[in-house]
PDB file of C-alpha atoms in Angstrom:
ATOM      1  CA  MET A1260      -8.432   9.333 -34.272  1.00 43.00           C
ATOM      2  CA  THR A1261      -8.794   9.146 -30.510  1.00 45.00           C
ATOM      3  CA  ASP A1262     -11.640  11.132 -29.003  1.00 50.00           C
ATOM      4  CA  PRO A1263     -10.059  13.301 -26.254  1.00 49.00           C
ATOM      5  CA  THR A1264     -13.403  13.420 -24.437  1.00 53.00           C
ATOM      6  CA  HIS A1265     -13.648   9.626 -24.226  1.00 57.00           C
ATOM      7  CA  SER A1266     -12.324   7.907 -21.106  1.00 59.00           C
ATOM      8  CA  PRO A1267     -10.991   4.402 -21.844  1.00 68.00           C
ATOM      9  CA  ALA A1268     -12.532   1.493 -19.976  1.00 77.00           C
ATOM     10  CA  PHE A1269     -10.956   0.693 -16.652  1.00 83.00           C
ATOM     11  CA  ASP A1270      -9.163  -2.683 -16.580  1.00 90.00           C
ATOM     12  CA  ALA A1271      -9.221  -3.683 -12.906  1.00 92.00           C
ATOM     13  CA  ALA A1272      -7.280  -6.908 -13.441  1.00 94.00           C
ATOM     14  CA  ALA A1273      -4.421  -5.103 -15.169  1.00 94.00           C
ATOM     15  CA  GLU A1274      -4.424  -2.400 -12.496  1.00 95.00           C
ATOM     16  CA  PHE A1275      -4.311  -4.947  -9.670  1.00 97.00           C
ATOM     17  CA  ASP A1276      -1.384  -6.710 -11.319  1.00 98.00           C
ATOM     18  CA  ARG A1277       0.390  -3.383 -11.790  1.00 98.00           C
ATOM     19  CA  GLN A1278       0.017  -2.556  -8.101  1.00 98.00           C
ATOM     20  CA  VAL A1279       1.396  -5.947  -7.094  1.00 98.00           C
ATOM     21  CA  ARG A1280       4.398  -5.447  -9.393  1.00 98.00           C
ATOM     22  CA  THR A1281       4.973  -2.017  -7.872  1.00 98.00           C
ATOM     23  CA  LEU A1282       5.082  -3.439  -4.351  1.00 98.00           C
ATOM     24  CA  VAL A1283       7.437  -6.236  -5.357  1.00 98.00           C
ATOM     25  CA  ALA A1284       9.753  -3.838  -7.202  1.00 98.00           C
ATOM     26  CA  LEU A1285       9.899  -1.532  -4.165  1.00 98.00           C
ATOM     27  CA  GLY A1286      10.925  -4.355  -1.850  1.00 97.00           C
ATOM     28  CA  TYR A1287       7.717  -4.951   0.102  1.00 97.00           C
ATOM     29  CA  PRO A1288       8.312  -8.733   0.196  1.00 97.00           C
ATOM     30  CA  ALA A1289      11.588  -8.227   2.073  1.00 96.00           C
ATOM     31  CA  LEU A1290       9.958  -5.702   4.427  1.00 94.00           C
ATOM     32  CA  SER A1291       7.282  -8.254   5.253  1.00 94.00           C
ATOM     33  CA  GLY A1292       9.741 -11.133   5.646  1.00 94.00           C
ATOM     34  CA  ARG A1293       8.491 -12.986   2.582  1.00 95.00           C
ATOM     35  CA  THR A1294       9.923 -14.022  -0.742  1.00 97.00           C
ATOM     36  CA  PRO A1295       8.510 -12.240  -3.804  1.00 97.00           C
ATOM     37  CA  ASP A1296       6.588 -15.384  -4.768  1.00 97.00           C
ATOM     38  CA  ARG A1297       5.142 -15.833  -1.288  1.00 96.00           C
ATOM     39  CA  PHE A1298       4.198 -12.165  -1.110  1.00 96.00           C
ATOM     40  CA  THR A1299       2.462 -12.342  -4.494  1.00 97.00           C
ATOM     41  CA  GLU A1300       0.566 -15.432  -3.407  1.00 95.00           C
ATOM     42  CA  SER A1301      -0.601 -13.721  -0.219  1.00 93.00           C
ATOM     43  CA  VAL A1302      -2.265 -10.849  -2.081  1.00 95.00           C
ATOM     44  CA  ALA A1303      -3.559 -12.874  -5.054  1.00 96.00           C
ATOM     45  CA  PRO A1304      -6.931 -13.756  -3.435  1.00 94.00           C
ATOM     46  CA  LEU A1305      -7.858 -10.058  -3.468  1.00 96.00           C
ATOM     47  CA  ARG A1306      -7.659  -9.879  -7.270  1.00 96.00           C
ATOM     48  CA  THR A1307     -11.112 -11.390  -7.784  1.00 95.00           C
ATOM     49  CA  GLU A1308     -12.749  -8.824  -5.529  1.00 94.00           C
ATOM     50  CA  ALA A1309     -10.898  -5.966  -7.211  1.00 94.00           C
ATOM     51  CA  VAL A1310     -12.188  -7.063 -10.612  1.00 93.00           C
ATOM     52  CA  ALA A1311     -15.738  -7.705  -9.384  1.00 91.00           C
ATOM     53  CA  ARG A1312     -16.143  -4.331  -7.689  1.00 88.00           C
ATOM     54  CA  ALA A1313     -14.111  -1.974  -9.814  1.00 77.00           C
ATOM     55  CA  ASP A1314     -15.105  -3.222 -13.251  1.00 60.00           C
ATOM     56  CA  SER A1315     -18.791  -2.850 -12.371  1.00 54.00           C
ATOM     57  CA  ALA A1316     -18.419   0.849 -11.554  1.00 50.00           C
ATOM     58  CA  ALA A1317     -17.970   3.898 -13.747  1.00 51.00           C
ATOM     59  CA  TYR A1318     -14.638   5.616 -13.240  1.00 59.00           C
ATOM     60  CA  ALA A1319     -14.637   8.426 -15.741  1.00 53.00           C
ATOM     61  CA  GLY A1320     -11.266  10.117 -15.743  1.00 55.00           C
ATOM     62  CA  HIS A1321      -9.584   7.281 -13.843  1.00 63.00           C
ATOM     63  CA  GLU A1322      -6.504   7.826 -15.967  1.00 67.00           C
ATOM     64  CA  ARG A1323      -6.201  11.432 -14.699  1.00 84.00           C
ATOM     65  CA  PRO A1324      -6.000  11.152 -10.875  1.00 88.00           C
ATOM     66  CA  ALA A1325      -4.069  14.416 -10.606  1.00 87.00           C
ATOM     67  CA  VAL A1326      -7.171  16.158 -11.998  1.00 91.00           C
ATOM     68  CA  THR A1327     -10.014  14.075 -10.594  1.00 91.00           C
ATOM     69  CA  GLY A1328      -8.466  13.112  -7.277  1.00 93.00           C
ATOM     70  CA  ARG A1329     -10.195   9.726  -7.585  1.00 93.00           C
ATOM     71  CA  VAL A1330      -8.761   6.195  -7.708  1.00 94.00           C
ATOM     72  CA  PRO A1331     -10.877   3.035  -8.228  1.00 94.00           C
ATOM     73  CA  PHE A1332      -8.975   0.941  -5.695  1.00 96.00           C
ATOM     74  CA  VAL A1333      -5.705   0.630  -3.820  1.00 97.00           C
ATOM     75  CA  LEU A1334      -3.916  -2.468  -2.535  1.00 97.00           C
ATOM     76  CA  VAL A1335      -2.826  -1.760   1.050  1.00 97.00           C
ATOM     77  CA  VAL A1336      -0.112  -3.499   3.052  1.00 96.00           C
ATOM     78  CA  GLY A1337      -0.563  -3.007   6.790  1.00 93.00           C
ATOM     79  CA  ARG A1338       2.108  -1.850   9.187  1.00 91.00           C
ATOM     80  CA  GLU A1339       2.270  -5.276  10.850  1.00 90.00           C
ATOM     81  CA  LEU A1340       3.905  -6.471   7.622  1.00 93.00           C
ATOM     82  CA  ALA A1341       5.617  -3.295   6.435  1.00 94.00           C
ATOM     83  CA  PRO A1342       6.200  -0.516   9.009  1.00 94.00           C
ATOM     84  CA  VAL A1343       5.369   3.016   7.913  1.00 95.00           C
ATOM     85  CA  GLU A1344       8.913   4.109   8.715  1.00 94.00           C
ATOM     86  CA  GLY A1345      10.034   1.679   6.010  1.00 95.00           C
ATOM     87  CA  THR A1346       7.350   2.356   3.402  1.00 97.00           C
ATOM     88  CA  MET A1347       7.144   6.151   3.456  1.00 97.00           C
ATOM     89  CA  PRO A1348      10.751   6.507   2.151  1.00 97.00           C
ATOM     90  CA  LEU A1349       9.749   4.330  -0.827  1.00 98.00           C
ATOM     91  CA  THR A1350       7.324   6.993  -2.061  1.00 98.00           C
ATOM     92  CA  THR A1351       8.115   9.847  -4.436  1.00 98.00           C
ATOM     93  CA  LEU A1352       6.249  12.626  -6.160  1.00 97.00           C
ATOM     94  CA  HIS A1353       5.094  11.911  -9.704  1.00 96.00           C
ATOM     95  CA  GLY A1354       8.174  12.372 -11.859  1.00 94.00           C
ATOM     96  CA  GLY A1355      10.260  13.077  -8.766  1.00 94.00           C
ATOM     97  CA  ARG A1356      13.344  11.412  -7.359  1.00 93.00           C
ATOM     98  CA  LEU A1357      13.490  12.498  -3.733  1.00 97.00           C
ATOM     99  CA  PRO A1358      12.155   9.914  -1.254  1.00 98.00           C
ATOM    100  CA  GLY A1359       9.212  10.603   0.989  1.00 98.00           C
ATOM    101  CA  PHE A1360       9.909  11.096   4.678  1.00 97.00           C
ATOM    102  CA  VAL A1361       8.318  11.179   8.121  1.00 97.00           C
ATOM    103  CA  ASP A1362       8.374  14.641   9.650  1.00 96.00           C
ATOM    104  CA  ARG A1363      10.391  15.240  12.790  1.00 93.00           C
ATOM    105  CA  SER A1364       7.242  16.559  14.482  1.00 91.00           C
ATOM    106  CA  PHE A1365       6.511  12.896  15.231  1.00 91.00           C
ATOM    107  CA  GLU A1366       8.492  12.470  18.425  1.00 86.00           C
ATOM    108  CA  PRO A1367      10.307   9.117  18.769  1.00 85.00           C
ATOM    109  CA  GLY A1368       7.818   6.292  19.170  1.00 84.00           C
ATOM    110  CA  SER A1369       4.754   8.450  18.516  1.00 87.00           C
ATOM    111  CA  LEU A1370       3.986   7.226  14.995  1.00 92.00           C
ATOM    112  CA  GLU A1371       3.193   3.767  16.344  1.00 91.00           C
ATOM    113  CA  ARG A1372       0.453   5.321  18.479  1.00 93.00           C
ATOM    114  CA  PHE A1373      -1.411   6.685  15.443  1.00 95.00           C
ATOM    115  CA  VAL A1374      -3.626   3.679  14.855  1.00 93.00           C
ATOM    116  CA  ALA A1375      -6.882   2.968  13.045  1.00 93.00           C
ATOM    117  CA  THR A1376      -9.945   3.954  15.034  1.00 86.00           C
ATOM    118  CA  GLY A1377     -13.061   1.802  15.282  1.00 84.00           C
ATOM    119  CA  PRO A1378     -14.641   1.494  11.820  1.00 84.00           C
ATOM    120  CA  THR A1379     -11.372   2.347  10.051  1.00 90.00           C
ATOM    121  CA  ARG A1380      -9.606  -0.736  11.412  1.00 87.00           C
ATOM    122  CA  PRO A1381      -8.355  -2.815   8.460  1.00 83.00           C
ATOM    123  CA  PRO A1382     -10.315  -6.032   7.885  1.00 83.00           C
ATOM    124  CA  GLY A1383      -8.827  -9.479   7.732  1.00 74.00           C
ATOM    125  CA  PRO A1384      -5.953 -11.189   9.543  1.00 72.00           C
ATOM    126  CA  ASP A1385      -3.273 -11.189   6.838  1.00 75.00           C
ATOM    127  CA  GLY A1386      -2.154  -7.561   6.882  1.00 89.00           C
ATOM    128  CA  VAL A1387      -3.316  -6.777   3.334  1.00 95.00           C
ATOM    129  CA  HIS A1388      -6.607  -5.363   2.119  1.00 96.00           C
ATOM    130  CA  LEU A1389      -8.270  -3.429  -0.680  1.00 96.00           C
ATOM    131  CA  LEU A1390      -9.541   0.117  -0.414  1.00 96.00           C
ATOM    132  CA  PHE A1391     -12.273   1.037  -2.918  1.00 95.00           C
ATOM    133  CA  ASP A1392     -13.522   4.303  -4.402  1.00 95.00           C
ATOM    134  CA  VAL A1393     -10.723   6.446  -3.030  1.00 96.00           C
ATOM    135  CA  GLU A1394     -10.897  10.254  -3.089  1.00 96.00           C
ATOM    136  CA  ARG A1395      -8.139  12.633  -2.047  1.00 97.00           C
ATOM    137  CA  GLY A1396     -10.857  15.020  -0.824  1.00 97.00           C
ATOM    138  CA  GLU A1397      -9.718  18.427  -2.027  1.00 96.00           C
ATOM    139  CA  GLU A1398     -13.243  19.735  -1.502  1.00 97.00           C
ATOM    140  CA  PHE A1399     -12.256  19.841   2.175  1.00 98.00           C
ATOM    141  CA  CYS A1400      -9.280  22.125   1.616  1.00 97.00           C
ATOM    142  CA  GLY A1401      -9.784  25.054   3.969  1.00 97.00           C
ATOM    143  CA  VAL A1402     -12.240  23.076   6.121  1.00 97.00           C
ATOM    144  CA  VAL A1403     -11.545  22.336   9.786  1.00 97.00           C
ATOM    145  CA  PRO A1404     -10.460  18.654   9.875  1.00 96.00           C
ATOM    146  CA  SER A1405     -13.005  17.731  12.557  1.00 95.00           C
ATOM    147  CA  ASP A1406     -15.782  19.165  10.352  1.00 97.00           C
ATOM    148  CA  ALA A1407     -14.399  17.330   7.307  1.00 97.00           C
ATOM    149  CA  LEU A1408     -14.424  14.044   9.222  1.00 97.00           C
ATOM    150  CA  ALA A1409     -18.044  14.612  10.215  1.00 97.00           C
ATOM    151  CA  ALA A1410     -19.006  15.258   6.582  1.00 98.00           C
ATOM    152  CA  VAL A1411     -17.189  12.113   5.425  1.00 97.00           C
ATOM    153  CA  ALA A1412     -19.065  10.042   8.007  1.00 96.00           C
ATOM    154  CA  GLU A1413     -22.428  11.540   7.024  1.00 97.00           C
ATOM    155  CA  ARG A1414     -21.831  10.345   3.461  1.00 96.00           C
ATOM    156  CA  GLY A1415     -21.219   6.788   4.621  1.00 96.00           C
ATOM    157  CA  ARG A1416     -17.575   6.990   3.656  1.00 97.00           C
ATOM    158  CA  THR A1417     -14.463   6.309   5.713  1.00 97.00           C
ATOM    159  CA  PRO A1418     -11.306   8.396   6.233  1.00 97.00           C
ATOM    160  CA  LEU A1419      -8.000   6.856   5.228  1.00 98.00           C
ATOM    161  CA  THR A1420      -5.488   5.539   7.754  1.00 97.00           C
ATOM    162  CA  VAL A1421      -1.783   6.355   7.622  1.00 97.00           C
ATOM    163  CA  GLU A1422      -0.992   3.040   5.910  1.00 96.00           C
ATOM    164  CA  GLU A1423      -3.741   3.633   3.362  1.00 97.00           C
ATOM    165  CA  GLY A1424      -2.465   7.111   2.610  1.00 98.00           C
ATOM    166  CA  VAL A1425       1.021   5.740   2.021  1.00 98.00           C
ATOM    167  CA  ALA A1426      -0.457   3.023  -0.216  1.00 98.00           C
ATOM    168  CA  LEU A1427      -2.401   5.595  -2.246  1.00 98.00           C
ATOM    169  CA  LEU A1428       0.742   7.649  -2.776  1.00 98.00           C
ATOM    170  CA  THR A1429       2.811   4.548  -3.569  1.00 98.00           C
ATOM    171  CA  HIS A1430       0.495   3.273  -6.287  1.00 98.00           C
ATOM    172  CA  VAL A1431      -0.734   6.602  -7.691  1.00 97.00           C
ATOM    173  CA  PRO A1432       1.837   9.335  -6.962  1.00 97.00           C
ATOM    174  CA  GLU A1433       0.017  11.633  -9.397  1.00 96.00           C
ATOM    175  CA  VAL A1434      -2.693  12.113  -6.791  1.00 97.00           C
ATOM    176  CA  LEU A1435      -0.437  14.267  -4.580  1.00 97.00           C
ATOM    177  CA  VAL A1436      -0.180  17.714  -6.137  1.00 95.00           C
ATOM    178  CA  LYS A1437       0.468  21.228  -4.883  1.00 95.00           C
ATOM    179  CA  ASN A1438      -2.474  22.697  -2.954  1.00 95.00           C
ATOM    180  CA  LYS A1439      -4.344  19.352  -3.156  1.00 96.00           C
ATOM    181  CA  CYS A1440      -2.749  17.335  -0.390  1.00 98.00           C
ATOM    182  CA  PHE A1441      -4.703  15.275   2.125  1.00 98.00           C
ATOM    183  CA  SER A1442      -5.267  14.432   5.787  1.00 98.00           C
ATOM    184  CA  LEU A1443      -5.530  10.844   7.003  1.00 98.00           C
ATOM    185  CA  GLY A1444      -8.177  11.076   9.688  1.00 97.00           C
ATOM    186  CA  GLY A1445      -8.594   7.315   9.979  1.00 97.00           C
ATOM    187  CA  SER A1446      -5.516   7.088  12.236  1.00 97.00           C
ATOM    188  CA  ARG A1447      -5.474   8.875  15.583  1.00 96.00           C
ATOM    189  CA  CYS A1448      -3.468   8.690  18.794  1.00 95.00           C
ATOM    190  CA  GLY A1449      -6.011  10.012  21.287  1.00 93.00           C
ATOM    191  CA  ASP A1450      -5.165  13.706  21.044  1.00 95.00           C
ATOM    192  CA  ARG A1451      -6.020  16.518  18.607  1.00 96.00           C
ATOM    193  CA  ARG A1452      -3.416  15.619  15.978  1.00 96.00           C
ATOM    194  CA  VAL A1453      -4.543  14.410  12.541  1.00 97.00           C
ATOM    195  CA  PRO A1454      -1.917  12.771  10.280  1.00 98.00           C
ATOM    196  CA  ALA A1455      -1.536  14.143   6.780  1.00 98.00           C
ATOM    197  CA  ILE A1456       0.625  13.820   3.673  1.00 98.00           C
ATOM    198  CA  TRP A1457       1.763  16.918   1.823  1.00 98.00           C
ATOM    199  CA  ILE A1458       4.672  18.186  -0.273  1.00 98.00           C
ATOM    200  CA  SER A1459       7.792  19.559   1.412  1.00 97.00           C
ATOM    201  CA  LYS A1460      11.261  20.095  -0.013  1.00 95.00           C
ATOM    202  CA  ARG A1461      10.133  18.580  -3.343  1.00 96.00           C
ATOM    203  CA  ALA A1462       9.176  15.292  -1.693  1.00 98.00           C
ATOM    204  CA  PRO A1463       6.148  13.719   0.019  1.00 98.00           C
ATOM    205  CA  LYS A1464       6.058  14.292   3.776  1.00 98.00           C
ATOM    206  CA  LEU A1465       4.031  12.480   6.417  1.00 98.00           C
ATOM    207  CA  GLY A1466       3.244  14.913   9.192  1.00 97.00           C
ATOM    208  CA  TRP A1467       0.268  16.011  11.249  1.00 97.00           C
ATOM    209  CA  CYS A1468      -1.958  19.036  11.823  1.00 96.00           C
ATOM    210  CA  TRP A1469      -4.341  20.021  14.608  1.00 96.00           C
ATOM    211  CA  GLU A1470      -7.933  18.847  14.146  1.00 95.00           C
ATOM    212  CA  GLY A1471      -9.244  22.380  14.732  1.00 95.00           C
ATOM    213  CA  ASN A1472      -6.925  24.163  12.297  1.00 95.00           C
ATOM    214  CA  PRO A1473      -7.976  24.438   8.616  1.00 95.00           C
ATOM    215  CA  HIS A1474      -5.404  24.585   5.827  1.00 96.00           C
ATOM    216  CA  THR A1475      -6.184  25.817   2.318  1.00 97.00           C
ATOM    217  CA  TRP A1476      -3.922  23.157   0.776  1.00 96.00           C
ATOM    218  CA  LEU A1477      -5.017  20.175   2.860  1.00 97.00           C
ATOM    219  CA  GLY A1478      -8.193  18.155   2.265  1.00 97.00           C
ATOM    220  CA  MET A1479      -9.486  14.915   3.812  1.00 98.00           C
ATOM    221  CA  ALA A1480      -8.913  11.640   1.949  1.00 98.00           C
ATOM    222  CA  SER A1481     -11.683   9.048   2.136  1.00 98.00           C
ATOM    223  CA  ALA A1482     -12.869   5.766   0.648  1.00 97.00           C
ATOM    224  CA  GLY A1483     -16.113   3.988  -0.041  1.00 95.00           C
ATOM    225  CA  ALA A1484     -15.229   0.575   1.402  1.00 94.00           C
ATOM    226  CA  ARG A1485     -12.538  -1.858   2.550  1.00 95.00           C
ATOM    227  CA  HIS A1486     -12.235  -5.559   1.772  1.00 94.00           C
ATOM    228  CA  ALA A1487      -9.878  -8.328   2.884  1.00 91.00           C
TER     229      ALA A1487
END
């Protein structure tokens, strides 16, 4: 009999391959102007790092991200290869059918101005990278976003960018649940707006909230490291 208290070992190689298959099935190669084979080849060098880092760590409950809010790693495709306007509609809620969408509160052309800031800038020149030790950050629900960002920095962690938030939702849709949605403080446009992903009309929505306004249903997603 299976022990319900036992968490099975995390297979980083299998998880990396699954994430690559997900991207190919969703049409990321075409979005990035590459064939499926060329796209797969471009991300393949990251597999070794995913296995080396993730298999050496303990990820109890990794198979229950809706509960734990934690994900060992996420394969991210940058907007220079796949624009957010094209990738957000490829997301869905876990078990859902309705496509994700960008909220109309982003005035035309404004989404492009929400870019990675300083230490959150993606590494590497190829437009793909790995994000390790990802947390959706529900402990920050009800916390002013600027205070949440300060706490994340004090812990030596990094807030997620818009592209990384979309990647997290794409690979692990279970992580987005009612009252446990997340801000993406790693992308800013120079004003007080903080991007966030939450649930609206039974679908994922990319919107924004003011950095000084807390929301009981909105935390601050973060990660332990990036690698390209």
